[in-house]
Short mmCIF file of C-alpha atoms and ligand atoms in Angstrom, two decimals:
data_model
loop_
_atom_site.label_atom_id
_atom_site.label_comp_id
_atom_site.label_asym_id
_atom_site.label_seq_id
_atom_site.Cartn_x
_atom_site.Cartn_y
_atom_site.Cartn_z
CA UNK A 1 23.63 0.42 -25.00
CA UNK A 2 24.48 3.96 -23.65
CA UNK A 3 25.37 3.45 -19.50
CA UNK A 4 26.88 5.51 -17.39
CA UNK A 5 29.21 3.39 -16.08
CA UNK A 6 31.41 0.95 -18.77
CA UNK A 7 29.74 -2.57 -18.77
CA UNK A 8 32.31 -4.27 -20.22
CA UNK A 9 35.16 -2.95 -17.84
CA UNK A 10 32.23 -3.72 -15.04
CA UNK A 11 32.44 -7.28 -16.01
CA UNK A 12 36.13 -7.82 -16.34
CA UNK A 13 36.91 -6.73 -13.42
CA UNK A 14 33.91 -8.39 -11.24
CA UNK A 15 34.50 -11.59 -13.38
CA UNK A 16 30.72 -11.87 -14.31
CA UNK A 17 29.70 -14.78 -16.36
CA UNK A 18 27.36 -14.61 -19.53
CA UNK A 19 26.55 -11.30 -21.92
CA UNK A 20 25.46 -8.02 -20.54
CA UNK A 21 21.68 -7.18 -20.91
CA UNK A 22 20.32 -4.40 -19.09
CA UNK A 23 20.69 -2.25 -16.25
CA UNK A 24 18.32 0.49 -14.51
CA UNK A 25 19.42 2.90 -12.22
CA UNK A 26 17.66 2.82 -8.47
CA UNK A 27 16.92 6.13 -7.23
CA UNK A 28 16.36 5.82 -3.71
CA UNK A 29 19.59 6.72 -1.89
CA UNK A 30 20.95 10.57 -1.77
CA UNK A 31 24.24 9.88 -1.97
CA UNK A 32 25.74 7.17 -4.07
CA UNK A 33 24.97 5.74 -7.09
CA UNK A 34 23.01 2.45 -7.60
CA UNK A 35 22.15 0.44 -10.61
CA UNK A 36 20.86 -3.11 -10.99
CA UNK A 37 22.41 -4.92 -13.38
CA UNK A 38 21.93 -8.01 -15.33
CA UNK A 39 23.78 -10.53 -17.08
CA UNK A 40 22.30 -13.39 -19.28
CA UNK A 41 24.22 -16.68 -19.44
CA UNK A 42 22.65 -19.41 -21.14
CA UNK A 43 19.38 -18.85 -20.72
CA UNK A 44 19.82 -17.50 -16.88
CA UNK A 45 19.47 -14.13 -15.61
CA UNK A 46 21.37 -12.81 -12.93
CA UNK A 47 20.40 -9.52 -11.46
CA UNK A 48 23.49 -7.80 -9.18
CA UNK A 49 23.50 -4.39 -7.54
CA UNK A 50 26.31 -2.42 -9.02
CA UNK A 51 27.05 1.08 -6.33
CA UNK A 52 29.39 3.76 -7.49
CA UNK A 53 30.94 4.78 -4.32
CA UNK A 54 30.52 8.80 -3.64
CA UNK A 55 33.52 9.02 -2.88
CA UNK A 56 33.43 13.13 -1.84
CA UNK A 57 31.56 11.81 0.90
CA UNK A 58 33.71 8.12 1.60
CA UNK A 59 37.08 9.30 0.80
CA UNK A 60 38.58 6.54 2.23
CA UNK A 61 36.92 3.19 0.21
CA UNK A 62 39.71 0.70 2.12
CA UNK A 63 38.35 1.84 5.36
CA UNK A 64 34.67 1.63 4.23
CA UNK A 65 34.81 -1.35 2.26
CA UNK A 66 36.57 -2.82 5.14
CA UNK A 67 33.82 -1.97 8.10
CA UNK A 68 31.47 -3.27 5.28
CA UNK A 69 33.33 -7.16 5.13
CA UNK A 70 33.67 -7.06 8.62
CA UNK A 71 30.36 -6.62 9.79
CA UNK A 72 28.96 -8.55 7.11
CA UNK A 73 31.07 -11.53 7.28
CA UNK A 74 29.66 -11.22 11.37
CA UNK A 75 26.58 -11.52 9.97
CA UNK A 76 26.83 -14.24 7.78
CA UNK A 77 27.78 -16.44 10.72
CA UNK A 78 25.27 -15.37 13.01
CA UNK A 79 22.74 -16.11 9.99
CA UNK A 80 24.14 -19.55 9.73
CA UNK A 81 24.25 -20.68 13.07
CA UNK A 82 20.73 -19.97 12.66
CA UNK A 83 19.44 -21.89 9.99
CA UNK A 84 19.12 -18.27 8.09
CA UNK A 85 20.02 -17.62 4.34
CA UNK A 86 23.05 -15.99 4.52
CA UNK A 87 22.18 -14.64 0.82
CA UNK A 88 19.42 -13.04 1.46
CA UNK A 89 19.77 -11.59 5.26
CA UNK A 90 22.42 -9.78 4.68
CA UNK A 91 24.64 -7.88 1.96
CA UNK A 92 26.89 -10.26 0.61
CA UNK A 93 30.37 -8.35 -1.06
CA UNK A 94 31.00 -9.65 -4.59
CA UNK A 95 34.69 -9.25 -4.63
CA UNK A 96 36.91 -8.40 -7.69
CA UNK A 97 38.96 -10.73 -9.87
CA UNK A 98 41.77 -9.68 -8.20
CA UNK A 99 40.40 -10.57 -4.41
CA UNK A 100 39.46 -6.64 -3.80
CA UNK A 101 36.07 -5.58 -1.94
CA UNK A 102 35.86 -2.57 -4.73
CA UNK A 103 37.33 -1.40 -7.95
CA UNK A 104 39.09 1.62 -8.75
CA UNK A 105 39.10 2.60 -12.88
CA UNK A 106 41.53 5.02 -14.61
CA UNK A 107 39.50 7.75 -13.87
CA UNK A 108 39.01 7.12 -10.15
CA UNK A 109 35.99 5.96 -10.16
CA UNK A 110 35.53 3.36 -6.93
CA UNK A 111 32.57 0.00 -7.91
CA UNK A 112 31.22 -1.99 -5.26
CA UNK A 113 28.95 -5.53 -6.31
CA UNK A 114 26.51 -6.74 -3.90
CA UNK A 115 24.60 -9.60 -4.82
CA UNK A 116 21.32 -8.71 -5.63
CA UNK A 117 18.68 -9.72 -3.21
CA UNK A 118 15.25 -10.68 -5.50
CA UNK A 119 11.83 -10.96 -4.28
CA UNK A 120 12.14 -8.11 -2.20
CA UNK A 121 11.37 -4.91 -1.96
CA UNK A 122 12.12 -1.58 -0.30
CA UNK A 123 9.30 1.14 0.93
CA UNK A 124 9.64 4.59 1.06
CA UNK A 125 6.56 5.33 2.91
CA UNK A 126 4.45 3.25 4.90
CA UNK A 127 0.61 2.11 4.05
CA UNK A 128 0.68 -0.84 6.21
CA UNK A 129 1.72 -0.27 10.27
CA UNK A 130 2.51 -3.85 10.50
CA UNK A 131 5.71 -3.54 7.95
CA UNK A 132 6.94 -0.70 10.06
CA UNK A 133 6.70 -3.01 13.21
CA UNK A 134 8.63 -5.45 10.92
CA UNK A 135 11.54 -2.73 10.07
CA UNK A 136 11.62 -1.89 13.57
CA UNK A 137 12.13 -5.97 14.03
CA UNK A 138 15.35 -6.06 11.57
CA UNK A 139 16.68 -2.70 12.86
CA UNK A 140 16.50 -4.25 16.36
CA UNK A 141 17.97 -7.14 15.13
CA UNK A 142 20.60 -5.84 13.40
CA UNK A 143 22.11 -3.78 16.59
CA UNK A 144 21.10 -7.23 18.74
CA UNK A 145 23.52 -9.21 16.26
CA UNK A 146 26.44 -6.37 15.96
CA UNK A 147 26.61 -6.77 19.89
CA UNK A 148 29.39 -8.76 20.30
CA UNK A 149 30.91 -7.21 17.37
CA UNK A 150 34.48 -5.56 18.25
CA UNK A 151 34.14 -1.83 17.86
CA UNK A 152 37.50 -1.14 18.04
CA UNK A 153 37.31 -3.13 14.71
CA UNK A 154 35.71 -0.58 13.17
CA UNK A 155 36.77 2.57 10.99
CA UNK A 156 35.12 5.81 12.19
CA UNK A 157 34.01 6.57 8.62
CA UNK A 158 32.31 10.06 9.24
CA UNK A 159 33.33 11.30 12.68
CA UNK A 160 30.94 12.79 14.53
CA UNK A 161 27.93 11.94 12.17
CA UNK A 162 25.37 12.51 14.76
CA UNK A 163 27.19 14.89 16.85
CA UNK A 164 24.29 17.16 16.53
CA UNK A 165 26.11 19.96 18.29
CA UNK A 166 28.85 20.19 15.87
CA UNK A 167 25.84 19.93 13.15
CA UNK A 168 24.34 22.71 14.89
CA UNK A 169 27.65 24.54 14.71
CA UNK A 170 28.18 23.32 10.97
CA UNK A 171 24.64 25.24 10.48
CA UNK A 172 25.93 28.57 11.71
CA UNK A 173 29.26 28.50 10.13
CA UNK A 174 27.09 28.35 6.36
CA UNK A 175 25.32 31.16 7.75
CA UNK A 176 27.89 32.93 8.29
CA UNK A 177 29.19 32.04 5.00
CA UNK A 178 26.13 32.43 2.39
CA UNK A 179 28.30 30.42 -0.14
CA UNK A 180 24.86 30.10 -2.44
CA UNK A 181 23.92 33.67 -1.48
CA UNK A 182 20.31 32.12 -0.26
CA UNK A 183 20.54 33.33 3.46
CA UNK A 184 17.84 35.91 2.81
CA UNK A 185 14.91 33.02 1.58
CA UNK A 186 15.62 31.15 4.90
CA UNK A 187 14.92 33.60 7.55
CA UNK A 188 12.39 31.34 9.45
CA UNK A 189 14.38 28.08 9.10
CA UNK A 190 17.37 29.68 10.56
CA UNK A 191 15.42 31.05 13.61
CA UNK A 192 13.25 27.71 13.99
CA UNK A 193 17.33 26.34 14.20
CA UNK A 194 18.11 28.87 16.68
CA UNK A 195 15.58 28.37 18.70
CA UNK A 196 16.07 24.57 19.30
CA UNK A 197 20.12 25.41 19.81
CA UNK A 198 19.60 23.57 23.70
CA UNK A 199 18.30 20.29 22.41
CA UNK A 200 21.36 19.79 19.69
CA UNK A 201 23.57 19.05 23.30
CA UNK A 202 21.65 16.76 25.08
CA UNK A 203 22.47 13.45 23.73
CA UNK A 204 26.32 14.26 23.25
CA UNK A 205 26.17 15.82 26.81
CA UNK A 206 24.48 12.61 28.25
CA UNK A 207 27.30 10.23 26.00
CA UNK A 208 30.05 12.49 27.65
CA UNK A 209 28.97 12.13 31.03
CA UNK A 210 28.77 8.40 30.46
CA UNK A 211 25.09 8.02 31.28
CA UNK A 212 24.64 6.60 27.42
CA UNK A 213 26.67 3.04 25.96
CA UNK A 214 28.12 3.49 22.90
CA UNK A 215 27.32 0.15 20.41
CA UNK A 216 27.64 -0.65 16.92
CA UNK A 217 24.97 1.23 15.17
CA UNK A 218 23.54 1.42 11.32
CA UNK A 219 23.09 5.43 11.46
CA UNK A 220 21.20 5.30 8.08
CA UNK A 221 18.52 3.74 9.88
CA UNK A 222 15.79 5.08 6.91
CA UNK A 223 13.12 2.91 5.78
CA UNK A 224 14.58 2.37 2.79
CA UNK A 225 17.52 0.83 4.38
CA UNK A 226 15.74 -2.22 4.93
CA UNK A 227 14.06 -4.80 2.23
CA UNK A 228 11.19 -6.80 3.13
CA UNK A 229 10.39 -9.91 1.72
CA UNK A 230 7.57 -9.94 -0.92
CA UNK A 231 6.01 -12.98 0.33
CA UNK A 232 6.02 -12.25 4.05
CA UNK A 233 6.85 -8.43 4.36
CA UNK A 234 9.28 -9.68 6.99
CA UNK A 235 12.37 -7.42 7.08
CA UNK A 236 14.42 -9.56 6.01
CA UNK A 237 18.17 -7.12 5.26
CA UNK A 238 19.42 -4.23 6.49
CA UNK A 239 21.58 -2.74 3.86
CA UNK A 240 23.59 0.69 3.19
CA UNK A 241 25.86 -0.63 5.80
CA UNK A 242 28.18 2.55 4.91
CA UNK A 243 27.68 4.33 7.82
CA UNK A 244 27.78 1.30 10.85
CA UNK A 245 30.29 3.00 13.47
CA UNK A 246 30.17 2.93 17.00
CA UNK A 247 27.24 5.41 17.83
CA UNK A 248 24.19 5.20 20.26
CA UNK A 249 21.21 3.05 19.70
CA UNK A 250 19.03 6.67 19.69
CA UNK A 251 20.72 7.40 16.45
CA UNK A 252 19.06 4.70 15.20
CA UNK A 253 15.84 4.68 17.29
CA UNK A 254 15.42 8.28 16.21
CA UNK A 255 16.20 8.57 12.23
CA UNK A 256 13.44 5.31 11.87
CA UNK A 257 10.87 7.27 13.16
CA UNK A 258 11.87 10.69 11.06
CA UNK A 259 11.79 8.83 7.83
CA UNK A 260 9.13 6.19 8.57
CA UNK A 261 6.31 7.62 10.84
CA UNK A 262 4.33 10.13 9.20
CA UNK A 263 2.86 9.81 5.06
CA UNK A 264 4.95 12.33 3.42
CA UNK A 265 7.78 12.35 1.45
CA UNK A 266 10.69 14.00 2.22
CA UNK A 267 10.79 16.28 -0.40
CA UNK A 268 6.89 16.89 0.70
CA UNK A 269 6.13 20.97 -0.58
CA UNK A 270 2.49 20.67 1.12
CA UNK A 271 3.43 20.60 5.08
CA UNK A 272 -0.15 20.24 6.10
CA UNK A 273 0.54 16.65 5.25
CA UNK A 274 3.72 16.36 7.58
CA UNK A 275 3.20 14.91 10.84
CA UNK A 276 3.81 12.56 13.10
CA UNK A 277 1.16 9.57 13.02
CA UNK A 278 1.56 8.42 16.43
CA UNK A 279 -0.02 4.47 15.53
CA UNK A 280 3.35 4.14 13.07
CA UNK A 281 5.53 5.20 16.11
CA UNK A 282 3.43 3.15 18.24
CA UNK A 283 4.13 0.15 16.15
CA UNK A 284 7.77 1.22 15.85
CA UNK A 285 8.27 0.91 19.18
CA UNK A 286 7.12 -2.38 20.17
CA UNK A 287 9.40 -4.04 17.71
CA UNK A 288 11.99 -2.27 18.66
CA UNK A 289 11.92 -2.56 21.88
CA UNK A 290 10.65 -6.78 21.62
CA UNK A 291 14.13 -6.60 19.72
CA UNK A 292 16.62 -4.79 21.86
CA UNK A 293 14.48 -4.07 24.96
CA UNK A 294 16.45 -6.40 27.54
CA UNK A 295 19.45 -4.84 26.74
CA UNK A 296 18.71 -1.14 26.59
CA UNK A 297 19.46 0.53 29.46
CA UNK A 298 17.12 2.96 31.54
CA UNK A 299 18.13 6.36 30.26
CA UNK A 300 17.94 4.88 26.95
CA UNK A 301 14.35 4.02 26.75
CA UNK A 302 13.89 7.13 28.39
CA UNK A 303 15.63 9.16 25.83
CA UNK A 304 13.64 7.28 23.01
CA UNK A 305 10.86 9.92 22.29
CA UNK A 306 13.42 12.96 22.68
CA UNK A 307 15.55 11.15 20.25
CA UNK A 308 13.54 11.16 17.44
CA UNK A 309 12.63 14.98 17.68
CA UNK A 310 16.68 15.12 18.00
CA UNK A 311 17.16 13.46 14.67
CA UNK A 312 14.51 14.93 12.85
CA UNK A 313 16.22 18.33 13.78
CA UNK A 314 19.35 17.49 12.75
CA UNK A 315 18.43 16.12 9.38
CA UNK A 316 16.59 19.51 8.79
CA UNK A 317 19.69 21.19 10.05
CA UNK A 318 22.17 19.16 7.23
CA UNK A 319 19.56 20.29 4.89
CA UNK A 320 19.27 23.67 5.59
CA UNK A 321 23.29 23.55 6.05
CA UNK A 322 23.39 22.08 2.36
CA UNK A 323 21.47 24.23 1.00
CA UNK A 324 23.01 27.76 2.65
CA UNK A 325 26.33 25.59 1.17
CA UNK A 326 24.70 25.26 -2.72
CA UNK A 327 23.74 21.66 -2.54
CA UNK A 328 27.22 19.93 -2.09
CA UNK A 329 26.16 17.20 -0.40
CA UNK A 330 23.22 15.56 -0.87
CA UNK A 331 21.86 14.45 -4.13
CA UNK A 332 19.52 16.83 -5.74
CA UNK A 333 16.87 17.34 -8.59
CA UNK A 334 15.87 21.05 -8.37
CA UNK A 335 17.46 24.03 -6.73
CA UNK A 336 14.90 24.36 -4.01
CA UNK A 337 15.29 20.56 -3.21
CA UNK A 338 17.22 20.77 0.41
CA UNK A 339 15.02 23.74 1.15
CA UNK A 340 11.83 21.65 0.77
CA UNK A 341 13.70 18.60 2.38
CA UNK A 342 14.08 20.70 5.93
CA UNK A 343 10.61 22.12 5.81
CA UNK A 344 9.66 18.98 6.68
CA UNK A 345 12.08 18.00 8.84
CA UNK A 346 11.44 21.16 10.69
CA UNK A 347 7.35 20.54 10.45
CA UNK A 348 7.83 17.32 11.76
CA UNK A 349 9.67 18.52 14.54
CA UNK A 350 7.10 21.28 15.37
CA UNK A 351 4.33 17.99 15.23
CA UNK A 352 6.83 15.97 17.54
CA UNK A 353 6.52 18.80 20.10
CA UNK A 354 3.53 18.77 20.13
CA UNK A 355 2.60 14.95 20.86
CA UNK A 356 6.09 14.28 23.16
CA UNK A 357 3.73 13.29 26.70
CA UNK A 358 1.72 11.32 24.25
CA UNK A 359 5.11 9.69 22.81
CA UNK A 360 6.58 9.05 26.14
CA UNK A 361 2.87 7.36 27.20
CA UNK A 362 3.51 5.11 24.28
CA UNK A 363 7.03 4.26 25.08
CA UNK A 364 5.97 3.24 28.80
CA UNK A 365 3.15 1.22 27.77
CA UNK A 366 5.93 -1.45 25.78
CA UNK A 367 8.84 -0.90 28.58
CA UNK A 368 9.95 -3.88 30.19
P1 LIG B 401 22.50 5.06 -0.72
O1 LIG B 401 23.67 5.01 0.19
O2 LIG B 401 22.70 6.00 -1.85
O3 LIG B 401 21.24 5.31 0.05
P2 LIG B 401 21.79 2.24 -0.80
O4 LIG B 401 22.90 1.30 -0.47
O5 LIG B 401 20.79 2.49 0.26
O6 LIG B 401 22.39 3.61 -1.38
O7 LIG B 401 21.07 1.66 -2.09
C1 LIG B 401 20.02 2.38 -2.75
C2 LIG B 401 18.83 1.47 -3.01
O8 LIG B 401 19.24 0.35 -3.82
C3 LIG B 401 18.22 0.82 -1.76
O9 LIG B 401 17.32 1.69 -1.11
C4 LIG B 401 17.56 -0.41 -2.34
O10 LIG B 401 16.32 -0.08 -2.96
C5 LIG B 401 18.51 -0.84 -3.46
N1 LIG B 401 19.49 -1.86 -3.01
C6 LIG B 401 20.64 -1.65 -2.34
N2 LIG B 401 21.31 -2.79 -2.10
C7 LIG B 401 20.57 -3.79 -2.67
C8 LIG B 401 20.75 -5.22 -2.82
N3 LIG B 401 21.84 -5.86 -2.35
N4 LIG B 401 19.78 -5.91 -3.47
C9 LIG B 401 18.69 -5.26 -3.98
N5 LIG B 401 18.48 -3.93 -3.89
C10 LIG B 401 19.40 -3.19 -3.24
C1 LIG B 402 21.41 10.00 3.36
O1 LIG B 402 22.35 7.42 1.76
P1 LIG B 402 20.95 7.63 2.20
O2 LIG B 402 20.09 8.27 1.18
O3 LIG B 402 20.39 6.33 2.76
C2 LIG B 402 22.37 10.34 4.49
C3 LIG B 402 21.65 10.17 5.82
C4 LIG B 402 20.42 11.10 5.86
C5 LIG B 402 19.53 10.76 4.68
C6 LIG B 402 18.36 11.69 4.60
C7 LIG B 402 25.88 8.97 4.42
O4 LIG B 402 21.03 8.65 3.47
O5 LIG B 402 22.50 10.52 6.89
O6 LIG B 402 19.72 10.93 7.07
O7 LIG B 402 20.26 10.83 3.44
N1 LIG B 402 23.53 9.45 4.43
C8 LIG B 402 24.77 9.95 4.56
O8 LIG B 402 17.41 11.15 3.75
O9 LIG B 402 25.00 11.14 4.78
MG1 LIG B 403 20.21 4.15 1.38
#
């Protein structure tokens, strides 16, 4: 069988029982590579989820792979104190025959194993409000359990991911650049960007002055992050744990609701079909804040609504950055991909505007 990645060098290395039978590869993420992939012995199958590691974007696997054990191995024994399975609620590490979280190959390739969590699934839009209110639960969850975790424990993988001022500068140093030459078909994006130059401060400004906590935080908070249980459509795992770091819970708060509130894709090309459905956020919020709400603090519920216009922006912004750059970053399928991609970040934000009293009405309504 033809795979992009060698099977049998797969197996020797993880240790994997039985013959190789089939693999497919799972498109969802934008930067790494995932593949299920099973292995028949005896009679059983066992799915696992093999994950090429980007490493242009983790150039440090030690470091990640580290963070990853950490906070999962925290996890686990939350999860067991708790009469929850441990296999299931969170990413368990399959390790290497020689004890190591990852494997490297001649060629410098880096292979992670997870074991594969079955009979559950992942969404990438949302038809029914109550599974939002349930990813909002787990996301809650998640930062509730990584509370106690020790920060100072953790590798700062991407520093400054959400620093959405130096994003904001990041944007104007590719237009001063034109790498790709495309400066000219993004006239409007750049001057929507301009425009909004004020709001790329205000959470850094607010973390400087020490009026926000920094916590443990996912960052990748995206609704596919999460897998729900096929039964219950409980979130039952957070996953793509690359990106936990110390950050603020608005990070997370905010990317939910760009990725999970409204019906469209991403990569949406119609924008009349981008905006904010305020009964998704509405649900978002009261599982998020029935999750976390005794411990956020008061500027942080107040920041809520502003922080998921915030994250919305900046997303558009690393688009529109990518794509001034000639699609280094992201994952793409057509040339015009990151361009589409912050269209309707930039949309969104443009809805967001719009409906921020009724957002913060919403928001007040579930404070405690
Ligand atoms: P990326 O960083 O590229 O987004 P992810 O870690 O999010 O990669 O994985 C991509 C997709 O693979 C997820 O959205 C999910 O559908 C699936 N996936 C990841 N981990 C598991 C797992 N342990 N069990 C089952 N499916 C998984
Ligand atoms: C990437 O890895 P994935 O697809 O879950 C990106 C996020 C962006 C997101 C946009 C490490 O997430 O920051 O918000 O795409 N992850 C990284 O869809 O850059
Ligand atoms: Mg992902």
């Amino acid at each position: 069988m033809n795979t992009p990645f060698n099977a049998a060098e797969i197996q020797k290395n993880f240790g994997l029982r039985g013959t190789f039978s089939e693999y497919n590869q799972i498109h969802d993420g934008h930067i790494n590579y995932t593949y299920k992939i099973v292995f028949e012995d005896g009679g059983i199958r066992t799915p696992y989820l093999l994950q090429k590691i980007n490493t242009d974007t983790f150039r440090d696997p030690d470091a990640l792979m580290e963070n990853i054990l950490g906070v999962t191995e925290h996890l686990r024994a939350y999860i067991l104190e708790h009469g929850g399975d441990p296999d299931r609620e969170t990413l368990n590490v399959i390790k290497t025959v020689e004890g190591k979280p990852y494997y490297r190959n001649e060629a410098d390739e880096c292979y992670r194993m997870y074991k594969f969590i079955t009979e559950a699934y992942t969404c990438q839009q949302i038809e029914n409000p109550t599974v939002f209110y349930n990813a909002a639960r787990a996301f809650g969850d998640f930062q509730r359990r990584l509370a106690d975790y020790p920060s100072e424990k953790l590798h700062e993988i991407l520093p400054d991911f959400h620093n959405t001022a130096k994003r904001f500068e990041n944007l104007q140093k590719a237009i001063a650049e034109n790498k790709s030459g495309r400066k000219g078909n993004v006239a409007a994006e750049i001057a929507f960007a301009q425009a909004r130059e004020a709001d790329s401060h205000v959470l850094v400004d607010l973390l400087a002055a020490g009026r926000l906590p920094l916590r443990v935080t996912h960052n990748d908070t995206k609704l596919n992050n999460v897998m729900f249980d096929n039964h219950t459509n409980k979130g039952i795992c957070v996953i793509d744990l690359d990106t936990v770091m110390p950050g603020l819970s608005l990070y997370d708060f905010g990317d939910s609701i760009r990725f999970g509130a409204n019906h469209a894709a991403e990569d949406e090309k119609d924008l009349s079909k981008v905006w904010l459905d305020l009964n998704l956020f509405e649900n978002y919020v009261r599982g998020y804040l029935e999750s976390t709400g005794e411990s956020l603090t008061t500027t942080e519920i107040e920041y809520l609504p502003f922080s998921a216009k915030l994250l919305t922006f900046e997303c558009g912004m690393r688009f529109l950055t990518d794509y001034l750059d000639g699609d280094t970053y992201f994952h793409t399928n057509y040339p015009d991909h990151n361009l589409d991609r912050c269209r309707t970040q930039f949309a969104l934000v443009a809805d967001m505007e719009k409906k921020m009293d009724e957002m913060k009405a919403i928001v007040e309504k579930y404070r405690r």
